[in-house]
CSV table of N, CA and C in Angstrom, one decimal:
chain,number,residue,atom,x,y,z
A,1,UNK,N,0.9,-1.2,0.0
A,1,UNK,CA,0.0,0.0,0.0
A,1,UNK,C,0.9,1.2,0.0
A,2,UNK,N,0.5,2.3,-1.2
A,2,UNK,CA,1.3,3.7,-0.9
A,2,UNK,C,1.3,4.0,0.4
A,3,UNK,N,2.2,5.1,0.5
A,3,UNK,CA,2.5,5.6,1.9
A,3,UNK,C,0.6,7.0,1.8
A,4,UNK,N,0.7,7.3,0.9
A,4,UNK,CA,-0.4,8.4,0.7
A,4,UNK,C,-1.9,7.6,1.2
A,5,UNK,N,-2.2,6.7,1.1
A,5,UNK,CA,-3.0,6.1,1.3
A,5,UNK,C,-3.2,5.4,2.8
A,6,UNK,N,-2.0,5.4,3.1
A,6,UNK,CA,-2.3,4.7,4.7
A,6,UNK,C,-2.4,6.0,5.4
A,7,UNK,N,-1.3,7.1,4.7
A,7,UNK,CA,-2.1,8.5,5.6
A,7,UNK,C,-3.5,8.6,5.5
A,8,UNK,N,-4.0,8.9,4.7
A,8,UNK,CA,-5.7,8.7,4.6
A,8,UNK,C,-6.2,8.0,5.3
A,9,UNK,N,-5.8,6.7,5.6
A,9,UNK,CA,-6.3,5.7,6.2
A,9,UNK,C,-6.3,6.6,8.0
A,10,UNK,N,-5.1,6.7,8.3
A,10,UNK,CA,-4.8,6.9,9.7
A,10,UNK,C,-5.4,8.5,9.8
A,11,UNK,N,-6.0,9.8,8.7
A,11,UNK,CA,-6.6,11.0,9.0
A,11,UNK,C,-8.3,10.4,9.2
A,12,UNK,N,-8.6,9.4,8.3
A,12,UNK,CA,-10.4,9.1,8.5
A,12,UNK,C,-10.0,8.0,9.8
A,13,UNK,N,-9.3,7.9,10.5
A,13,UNK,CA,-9.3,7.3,11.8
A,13,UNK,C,-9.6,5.6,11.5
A,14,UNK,N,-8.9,5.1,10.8
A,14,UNK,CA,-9.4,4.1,10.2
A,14,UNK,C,-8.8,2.8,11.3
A,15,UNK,N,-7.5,3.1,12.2
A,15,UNK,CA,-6.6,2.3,12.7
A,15,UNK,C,-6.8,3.1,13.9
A,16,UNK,N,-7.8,3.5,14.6
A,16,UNK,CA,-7.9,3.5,16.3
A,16,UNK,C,-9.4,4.6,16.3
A,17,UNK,N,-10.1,4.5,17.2
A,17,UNK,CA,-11.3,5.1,17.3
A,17,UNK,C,-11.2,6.2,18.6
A,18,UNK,N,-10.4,7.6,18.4
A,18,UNK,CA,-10.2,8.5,19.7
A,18,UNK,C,-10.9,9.8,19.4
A,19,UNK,N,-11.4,9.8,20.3
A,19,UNK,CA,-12.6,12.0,19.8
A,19,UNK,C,-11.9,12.7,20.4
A,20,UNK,N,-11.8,13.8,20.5
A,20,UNK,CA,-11.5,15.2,20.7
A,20,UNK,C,-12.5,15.5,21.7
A,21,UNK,N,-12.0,16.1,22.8
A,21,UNK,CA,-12.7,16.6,23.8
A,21,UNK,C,-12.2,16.2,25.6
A,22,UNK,N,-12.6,17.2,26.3
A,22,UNK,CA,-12.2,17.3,27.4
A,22,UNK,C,-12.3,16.8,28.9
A,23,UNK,N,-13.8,16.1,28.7
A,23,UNK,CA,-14.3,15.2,30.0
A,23,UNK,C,-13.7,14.2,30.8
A,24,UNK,N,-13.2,13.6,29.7
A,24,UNK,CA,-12.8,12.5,30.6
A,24,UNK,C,-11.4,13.0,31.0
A,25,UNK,N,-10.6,13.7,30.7
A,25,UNK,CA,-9.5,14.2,31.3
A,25,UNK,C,-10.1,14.8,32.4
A,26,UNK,N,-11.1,15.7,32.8
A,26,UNK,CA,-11.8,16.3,33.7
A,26,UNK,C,-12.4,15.3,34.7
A,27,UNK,N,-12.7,14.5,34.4
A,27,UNK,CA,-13.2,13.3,35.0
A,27,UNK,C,-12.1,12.6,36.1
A,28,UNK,N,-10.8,12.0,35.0
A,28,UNK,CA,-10.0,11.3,35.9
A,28,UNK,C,-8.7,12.4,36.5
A,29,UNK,N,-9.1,13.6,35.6
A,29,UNK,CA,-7.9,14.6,36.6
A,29,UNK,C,-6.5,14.7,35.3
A,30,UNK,N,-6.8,13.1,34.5
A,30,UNK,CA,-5.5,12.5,33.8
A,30,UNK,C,-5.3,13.8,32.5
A,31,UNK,N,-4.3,15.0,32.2
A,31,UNK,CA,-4.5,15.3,30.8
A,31,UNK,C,-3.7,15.3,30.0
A,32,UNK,N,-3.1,13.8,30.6
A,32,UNK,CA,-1.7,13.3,29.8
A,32,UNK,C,-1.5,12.0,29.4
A,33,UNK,N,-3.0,11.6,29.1
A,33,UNK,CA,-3.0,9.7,29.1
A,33,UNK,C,-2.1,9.0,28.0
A,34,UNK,N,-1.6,7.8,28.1
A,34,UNK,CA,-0.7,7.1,27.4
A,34,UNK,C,-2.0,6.8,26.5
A,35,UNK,N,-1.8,6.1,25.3
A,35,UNK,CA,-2.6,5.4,24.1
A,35,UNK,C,-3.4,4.1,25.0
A,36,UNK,N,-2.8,3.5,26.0
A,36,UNK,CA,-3.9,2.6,26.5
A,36,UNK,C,-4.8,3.1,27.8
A,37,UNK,N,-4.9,4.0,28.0
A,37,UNK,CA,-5.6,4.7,28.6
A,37,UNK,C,-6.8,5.6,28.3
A,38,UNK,N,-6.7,6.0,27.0
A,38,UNK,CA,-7.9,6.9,26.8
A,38,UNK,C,-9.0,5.7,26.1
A,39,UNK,N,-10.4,6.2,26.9
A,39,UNK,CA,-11.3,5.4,26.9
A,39,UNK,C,-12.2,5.7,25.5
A,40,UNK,N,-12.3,7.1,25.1
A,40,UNK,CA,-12.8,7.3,24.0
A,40,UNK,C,-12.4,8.8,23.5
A,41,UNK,N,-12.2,9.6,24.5
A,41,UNK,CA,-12.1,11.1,24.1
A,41,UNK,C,-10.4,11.7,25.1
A,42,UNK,N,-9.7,12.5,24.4
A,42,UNK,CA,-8.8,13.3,24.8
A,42,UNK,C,-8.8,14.7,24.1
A,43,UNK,N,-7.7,15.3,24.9
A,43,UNK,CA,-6.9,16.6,24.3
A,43,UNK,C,-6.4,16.6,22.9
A,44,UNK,N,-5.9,17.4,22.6
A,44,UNK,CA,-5.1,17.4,21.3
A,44,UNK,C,-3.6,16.9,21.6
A,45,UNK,N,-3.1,17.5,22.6
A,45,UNK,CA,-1.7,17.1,22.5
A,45,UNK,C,-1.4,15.0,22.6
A,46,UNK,N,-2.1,14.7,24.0
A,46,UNK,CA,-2.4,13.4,24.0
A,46,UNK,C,-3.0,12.0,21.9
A,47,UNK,N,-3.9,12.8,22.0
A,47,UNK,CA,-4.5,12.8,20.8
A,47,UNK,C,-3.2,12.4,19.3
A,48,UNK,N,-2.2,13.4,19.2
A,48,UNK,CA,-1.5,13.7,18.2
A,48,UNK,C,-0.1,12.8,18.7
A,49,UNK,N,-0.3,12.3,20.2
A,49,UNK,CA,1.0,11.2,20.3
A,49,UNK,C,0.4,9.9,19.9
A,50,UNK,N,-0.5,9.6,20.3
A,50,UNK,CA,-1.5,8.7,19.6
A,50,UNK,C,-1.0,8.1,17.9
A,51,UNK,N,-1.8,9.3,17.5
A,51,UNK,CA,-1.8,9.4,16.0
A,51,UNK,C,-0.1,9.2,15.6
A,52,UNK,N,0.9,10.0,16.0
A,52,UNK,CA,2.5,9.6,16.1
A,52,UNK,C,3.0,8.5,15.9
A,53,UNK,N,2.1,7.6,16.9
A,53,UNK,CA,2.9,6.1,17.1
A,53,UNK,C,1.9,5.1,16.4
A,54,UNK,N,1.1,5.5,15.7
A,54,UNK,CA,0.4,4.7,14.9
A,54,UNK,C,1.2,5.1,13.4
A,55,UNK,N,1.5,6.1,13.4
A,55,UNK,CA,2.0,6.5,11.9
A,55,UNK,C,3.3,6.2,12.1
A,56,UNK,N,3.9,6.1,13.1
A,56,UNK,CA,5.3,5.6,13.0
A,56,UNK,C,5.3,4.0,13.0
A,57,UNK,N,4.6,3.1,13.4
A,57,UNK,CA,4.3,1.6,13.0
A,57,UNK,C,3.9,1.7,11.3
A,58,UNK,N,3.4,2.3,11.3
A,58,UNK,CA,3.0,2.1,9.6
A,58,UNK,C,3.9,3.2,9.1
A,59,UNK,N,5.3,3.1,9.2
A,59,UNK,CA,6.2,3.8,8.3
A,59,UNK,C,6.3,5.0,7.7
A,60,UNK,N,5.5,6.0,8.3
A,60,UNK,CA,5.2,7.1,7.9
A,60,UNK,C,6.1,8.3,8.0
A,61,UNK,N,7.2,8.5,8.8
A,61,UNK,CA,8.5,8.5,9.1
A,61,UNK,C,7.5,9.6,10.2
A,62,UNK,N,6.8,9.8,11.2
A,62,UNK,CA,5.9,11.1,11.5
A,62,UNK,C,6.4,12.1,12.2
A,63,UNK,N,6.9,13.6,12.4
A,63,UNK,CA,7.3,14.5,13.4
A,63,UNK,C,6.1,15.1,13.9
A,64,UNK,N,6.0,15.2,15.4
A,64,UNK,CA,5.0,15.5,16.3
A,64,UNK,C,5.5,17.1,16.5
A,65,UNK,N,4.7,18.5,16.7
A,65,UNK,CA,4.7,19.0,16.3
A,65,UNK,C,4.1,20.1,17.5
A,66,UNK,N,4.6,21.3,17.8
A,66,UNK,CA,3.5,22.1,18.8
A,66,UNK,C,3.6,23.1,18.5
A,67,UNK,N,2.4,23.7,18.3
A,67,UNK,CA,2.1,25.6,17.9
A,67,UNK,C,1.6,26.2,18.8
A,68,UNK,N,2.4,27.3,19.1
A,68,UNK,CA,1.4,28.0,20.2
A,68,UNK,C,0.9,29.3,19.1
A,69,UNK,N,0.2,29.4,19.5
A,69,UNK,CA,-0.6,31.0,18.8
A,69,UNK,C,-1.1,30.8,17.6
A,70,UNK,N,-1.3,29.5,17.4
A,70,UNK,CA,-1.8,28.7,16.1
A,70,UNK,C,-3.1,29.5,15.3
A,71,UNK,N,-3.5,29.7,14.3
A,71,UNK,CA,-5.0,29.8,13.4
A,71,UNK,C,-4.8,28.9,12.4
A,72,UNK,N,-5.9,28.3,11.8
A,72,UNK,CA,-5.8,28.1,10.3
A,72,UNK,C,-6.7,29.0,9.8
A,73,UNK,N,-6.6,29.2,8.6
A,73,UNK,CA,-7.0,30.7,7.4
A,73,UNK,C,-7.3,29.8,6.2
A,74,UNK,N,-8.2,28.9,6.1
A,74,UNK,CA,-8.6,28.9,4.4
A,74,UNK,C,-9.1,29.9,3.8
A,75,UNK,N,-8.4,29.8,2.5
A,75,UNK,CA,-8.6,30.2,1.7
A,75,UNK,C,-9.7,31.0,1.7
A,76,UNK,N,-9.9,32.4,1.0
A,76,UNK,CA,-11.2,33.3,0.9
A,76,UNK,C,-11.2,33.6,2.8
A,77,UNK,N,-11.1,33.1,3.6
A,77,UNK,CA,-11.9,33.3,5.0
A,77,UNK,C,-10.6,34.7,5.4
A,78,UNK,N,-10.9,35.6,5.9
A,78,UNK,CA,-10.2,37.0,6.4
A,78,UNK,C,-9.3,36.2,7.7
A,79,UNK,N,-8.3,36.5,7.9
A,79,UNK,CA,-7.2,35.8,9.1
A,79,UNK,C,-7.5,36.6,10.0
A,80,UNK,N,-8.2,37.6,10.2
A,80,UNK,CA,-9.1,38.4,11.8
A,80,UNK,C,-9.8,37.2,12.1
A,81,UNK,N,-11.2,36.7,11.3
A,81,UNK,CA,-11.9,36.3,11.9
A,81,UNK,C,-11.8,35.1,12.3
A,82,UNK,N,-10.4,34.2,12.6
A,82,UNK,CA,-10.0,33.2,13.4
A,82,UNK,C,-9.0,33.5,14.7
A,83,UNK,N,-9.5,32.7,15.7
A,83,UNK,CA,-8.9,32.9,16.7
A,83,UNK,C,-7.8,32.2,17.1
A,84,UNK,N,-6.8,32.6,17.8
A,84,UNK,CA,-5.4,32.2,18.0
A,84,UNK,C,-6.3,30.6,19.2
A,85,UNK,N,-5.0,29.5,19.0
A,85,UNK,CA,-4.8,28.4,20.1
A,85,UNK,C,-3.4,27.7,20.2
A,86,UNK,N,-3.1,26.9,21.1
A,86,UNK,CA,-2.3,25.8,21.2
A,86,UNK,C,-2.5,24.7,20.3
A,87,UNK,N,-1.7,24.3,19.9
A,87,UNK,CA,-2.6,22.6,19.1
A,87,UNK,C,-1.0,21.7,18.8
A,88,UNK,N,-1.5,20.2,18.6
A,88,UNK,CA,-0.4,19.7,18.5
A,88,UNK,C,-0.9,18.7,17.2
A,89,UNK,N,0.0,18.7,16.2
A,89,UNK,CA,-0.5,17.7,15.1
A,89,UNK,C,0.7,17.0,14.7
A,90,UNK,N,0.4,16.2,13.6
A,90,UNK,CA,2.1,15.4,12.7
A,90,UNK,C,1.9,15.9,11.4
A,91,UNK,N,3.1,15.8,11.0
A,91,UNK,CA,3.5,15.6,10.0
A,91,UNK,C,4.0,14.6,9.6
A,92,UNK,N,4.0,13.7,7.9
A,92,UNK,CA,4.7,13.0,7.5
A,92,UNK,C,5.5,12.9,6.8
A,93,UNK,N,6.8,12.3,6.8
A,93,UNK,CA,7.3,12.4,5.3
A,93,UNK,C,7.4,11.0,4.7
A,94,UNK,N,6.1,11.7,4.0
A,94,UNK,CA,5.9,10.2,2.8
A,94,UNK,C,6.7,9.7,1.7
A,95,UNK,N,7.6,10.8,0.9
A,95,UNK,CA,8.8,10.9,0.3
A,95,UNK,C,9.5,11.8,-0.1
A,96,UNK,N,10.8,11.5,-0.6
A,96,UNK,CA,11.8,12.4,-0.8
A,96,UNK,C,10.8,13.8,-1.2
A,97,UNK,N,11.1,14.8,-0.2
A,97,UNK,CA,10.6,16.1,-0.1
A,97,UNK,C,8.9,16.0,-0.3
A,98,UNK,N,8.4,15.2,0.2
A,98,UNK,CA,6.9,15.4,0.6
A,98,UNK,C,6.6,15.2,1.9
A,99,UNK,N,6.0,16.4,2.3
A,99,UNK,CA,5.2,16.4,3.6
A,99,UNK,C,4.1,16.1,3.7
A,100,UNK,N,3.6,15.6,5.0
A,100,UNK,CA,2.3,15.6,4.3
A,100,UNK,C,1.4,15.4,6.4
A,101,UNK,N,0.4,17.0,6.1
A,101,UNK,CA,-0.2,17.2,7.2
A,101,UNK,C,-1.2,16.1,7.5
A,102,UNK,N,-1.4,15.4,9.0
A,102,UNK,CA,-2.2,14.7,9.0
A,102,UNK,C,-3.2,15.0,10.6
A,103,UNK,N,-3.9,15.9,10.6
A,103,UNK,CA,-4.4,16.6,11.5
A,103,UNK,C,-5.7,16.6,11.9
A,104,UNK,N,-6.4,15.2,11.8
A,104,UNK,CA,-7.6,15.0,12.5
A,104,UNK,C,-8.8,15.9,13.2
A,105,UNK,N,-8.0,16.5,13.8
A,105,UNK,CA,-8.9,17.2,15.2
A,105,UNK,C,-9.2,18.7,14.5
A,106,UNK,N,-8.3,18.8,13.5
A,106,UNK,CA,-9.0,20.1,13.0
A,106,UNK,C,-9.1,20.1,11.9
A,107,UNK,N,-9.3,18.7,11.2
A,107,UNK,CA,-10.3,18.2,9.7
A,107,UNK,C,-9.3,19.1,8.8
A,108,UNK,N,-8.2,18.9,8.7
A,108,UNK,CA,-6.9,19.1,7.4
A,108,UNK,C,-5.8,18.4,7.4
A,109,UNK,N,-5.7,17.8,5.9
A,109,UNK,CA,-4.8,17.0,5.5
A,109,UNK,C,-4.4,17.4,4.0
A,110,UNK,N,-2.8,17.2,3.9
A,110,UNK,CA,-3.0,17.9,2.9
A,110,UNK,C,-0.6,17.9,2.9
A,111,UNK,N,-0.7,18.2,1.6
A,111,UNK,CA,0.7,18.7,1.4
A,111,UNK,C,1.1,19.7,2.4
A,112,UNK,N,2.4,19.8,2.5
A,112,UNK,CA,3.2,21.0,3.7
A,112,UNK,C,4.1,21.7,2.7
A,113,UNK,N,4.1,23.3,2.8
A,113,UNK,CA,5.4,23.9,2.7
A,113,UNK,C,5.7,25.0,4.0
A,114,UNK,N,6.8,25.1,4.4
A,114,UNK,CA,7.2,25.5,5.5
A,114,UNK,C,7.4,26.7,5.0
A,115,UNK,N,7.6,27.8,6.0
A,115,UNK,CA,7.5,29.2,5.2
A,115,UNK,C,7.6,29.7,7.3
A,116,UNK,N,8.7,31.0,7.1
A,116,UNK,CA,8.9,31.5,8.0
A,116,UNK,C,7.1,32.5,9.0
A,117,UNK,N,7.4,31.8,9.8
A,117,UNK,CA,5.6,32.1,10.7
A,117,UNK,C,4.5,31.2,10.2
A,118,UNK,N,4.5,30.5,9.1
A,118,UNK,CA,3.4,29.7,8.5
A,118,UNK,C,3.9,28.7,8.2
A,119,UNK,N,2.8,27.8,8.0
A,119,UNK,CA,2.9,26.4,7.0
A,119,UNK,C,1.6,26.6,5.7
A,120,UNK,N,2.1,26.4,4.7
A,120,UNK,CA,1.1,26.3,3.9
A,120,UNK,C,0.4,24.9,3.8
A,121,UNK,N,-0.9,24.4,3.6
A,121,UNK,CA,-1.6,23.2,3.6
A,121,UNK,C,-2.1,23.1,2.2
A,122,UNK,N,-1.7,22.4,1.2
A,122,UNK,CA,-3.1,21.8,0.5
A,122,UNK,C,-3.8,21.3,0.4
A,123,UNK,N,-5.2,21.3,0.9
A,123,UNK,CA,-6.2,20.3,1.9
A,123,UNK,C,-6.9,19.4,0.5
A,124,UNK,N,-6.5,18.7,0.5
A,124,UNK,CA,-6.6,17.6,-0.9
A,124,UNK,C,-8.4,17.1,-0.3
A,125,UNK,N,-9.1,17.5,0.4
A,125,UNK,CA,-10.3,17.2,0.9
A,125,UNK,C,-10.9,18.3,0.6
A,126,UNK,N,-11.1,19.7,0.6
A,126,UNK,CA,-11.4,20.7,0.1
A,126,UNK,C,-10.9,21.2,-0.8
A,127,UNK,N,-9.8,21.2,-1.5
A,127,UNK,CA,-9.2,21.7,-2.9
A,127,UNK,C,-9.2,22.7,-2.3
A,128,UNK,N,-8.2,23.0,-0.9
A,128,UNK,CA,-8.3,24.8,-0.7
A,128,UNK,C,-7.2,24.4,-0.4
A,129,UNK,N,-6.1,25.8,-0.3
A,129,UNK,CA,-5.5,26.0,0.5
A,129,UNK,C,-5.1,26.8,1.4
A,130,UNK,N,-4.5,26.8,2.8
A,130,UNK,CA,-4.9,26.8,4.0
A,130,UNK,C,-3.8,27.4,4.5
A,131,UNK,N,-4.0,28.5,5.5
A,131,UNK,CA,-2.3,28.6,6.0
A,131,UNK,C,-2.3,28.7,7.4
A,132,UNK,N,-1.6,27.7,8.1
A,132,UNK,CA,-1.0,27.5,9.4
A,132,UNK,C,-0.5,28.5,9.9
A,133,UNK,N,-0.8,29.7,10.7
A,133,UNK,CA,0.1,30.6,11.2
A,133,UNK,C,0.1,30.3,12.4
A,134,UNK,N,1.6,30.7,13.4
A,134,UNK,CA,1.4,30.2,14.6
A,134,UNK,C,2.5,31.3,15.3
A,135,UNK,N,2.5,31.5,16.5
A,135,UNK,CA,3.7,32.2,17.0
A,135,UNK,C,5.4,31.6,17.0
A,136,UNK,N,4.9,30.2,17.5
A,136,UNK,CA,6.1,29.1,18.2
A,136,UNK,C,5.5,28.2,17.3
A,137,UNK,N,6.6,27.4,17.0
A,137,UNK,CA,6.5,26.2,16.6
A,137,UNK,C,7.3,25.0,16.9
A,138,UNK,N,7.2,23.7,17.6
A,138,UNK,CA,8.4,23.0,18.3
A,138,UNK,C,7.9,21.7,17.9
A,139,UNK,N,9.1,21.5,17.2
A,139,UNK,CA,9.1,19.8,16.6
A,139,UNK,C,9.8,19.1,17.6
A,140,UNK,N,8.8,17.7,18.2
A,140,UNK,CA,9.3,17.1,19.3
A,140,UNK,C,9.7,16.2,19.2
A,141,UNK,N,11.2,15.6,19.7
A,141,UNK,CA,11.7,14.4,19.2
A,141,UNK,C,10.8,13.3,20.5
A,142,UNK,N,10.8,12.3,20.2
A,142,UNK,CA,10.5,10.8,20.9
A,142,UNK,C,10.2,11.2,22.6
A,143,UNK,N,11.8,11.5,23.3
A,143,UNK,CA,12.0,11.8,24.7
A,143,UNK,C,10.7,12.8,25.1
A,144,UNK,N,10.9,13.8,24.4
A,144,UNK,CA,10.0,15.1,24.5
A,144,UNK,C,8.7,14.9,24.3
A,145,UNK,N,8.0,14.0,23.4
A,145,UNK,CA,6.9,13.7,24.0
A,145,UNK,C,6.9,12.9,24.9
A,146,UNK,N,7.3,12.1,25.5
A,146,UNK,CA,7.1,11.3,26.6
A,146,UNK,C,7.2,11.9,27.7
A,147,UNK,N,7.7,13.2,27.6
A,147,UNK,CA,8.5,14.1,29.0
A,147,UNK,C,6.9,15.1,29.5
A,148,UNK,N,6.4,15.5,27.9
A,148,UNK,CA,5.4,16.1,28.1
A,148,UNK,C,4.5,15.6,28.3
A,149,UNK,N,4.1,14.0,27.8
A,149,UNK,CA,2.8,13.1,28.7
A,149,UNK,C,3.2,13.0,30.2
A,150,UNK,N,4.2,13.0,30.7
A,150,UNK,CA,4.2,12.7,31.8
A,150,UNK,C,4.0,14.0,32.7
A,151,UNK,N,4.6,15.2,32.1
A,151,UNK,CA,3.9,16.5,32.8
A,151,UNK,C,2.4,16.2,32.9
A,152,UNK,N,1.9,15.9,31.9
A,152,UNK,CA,0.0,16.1,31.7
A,152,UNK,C,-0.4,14.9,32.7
A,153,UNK,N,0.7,14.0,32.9
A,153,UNK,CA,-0.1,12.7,33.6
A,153,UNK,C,-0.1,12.8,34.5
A,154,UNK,N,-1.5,11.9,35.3
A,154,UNK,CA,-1.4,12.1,37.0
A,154,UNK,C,-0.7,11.3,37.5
């Protein structure tokens, strides 16, 4: 199977079934669960280690990723009328110089070009493209996510 195609597989959630949202972290206190701990719903950051270590079993080569002061801006929409967040997503590199966004939780997937304050997206789902602006941006090796679940864990 292409590598393009198991991305797809792993953005329509095809290879683990986890939602977005806050309760049950609120519930158990936990906002840093390992992959066999979330019962149905997490965070984003939790969420996108998840998604990491599934795309790194399926060869996807994946870098985990943190934006602080993040928006996305499709295409046509004015970049006022989105509001800045935290978010953490992957990237893949599926080959020699292709990236390729794989970002679930905020429904864009799509080619990467890197560009000083942005990422540009081409959301191969919308035929739009998209731009990633953020303040910080920190690509996290292996240790560093595990350093940061363990900050979020109880």
């Amino acid at each position: 199977m292409n590598p393009f195609s198991i991305a797809d597989f792993l953005y329509d959630k095809m290879f683990y079934e986890i939602g977005y949202g806050f309760d049950e972290c609120l519930r158990t206190g936990n906002f840093g669960p390992y992959l066999h701990e979330i019962i149905q719903k997490t965070t984003c950051f939790p969420h996108a280690a998840a998604v990491y270590l599934i795309a790194k079993a399926a060869g996807l080569k994946p870098t985990l990723y943190s934006a602080c002061g993040m928006k996305d801006v499709a295409e046509g929409i004015p970049a006022e009328s989105v509001a800045r967040m935290d978010h953490s997503f992957i990237i893949c590199h599926l080959r020699k110089n292709v990236k390729w966004l794989v970002d679930p939780l905020m429904g864009l997937k799509g080619r990467v070009h890197f560009n000083e304050g942005h990422i540009e997206v081409f959301d191969t789902y919308e035929r739009k493209l998209h731009t990633r602006h953020y303040d910080t941006l920190t690509a996290l090796d292996e240790k560093s996510i595990v350093d940061k679940l363990e900050e979020l864990h109880i």
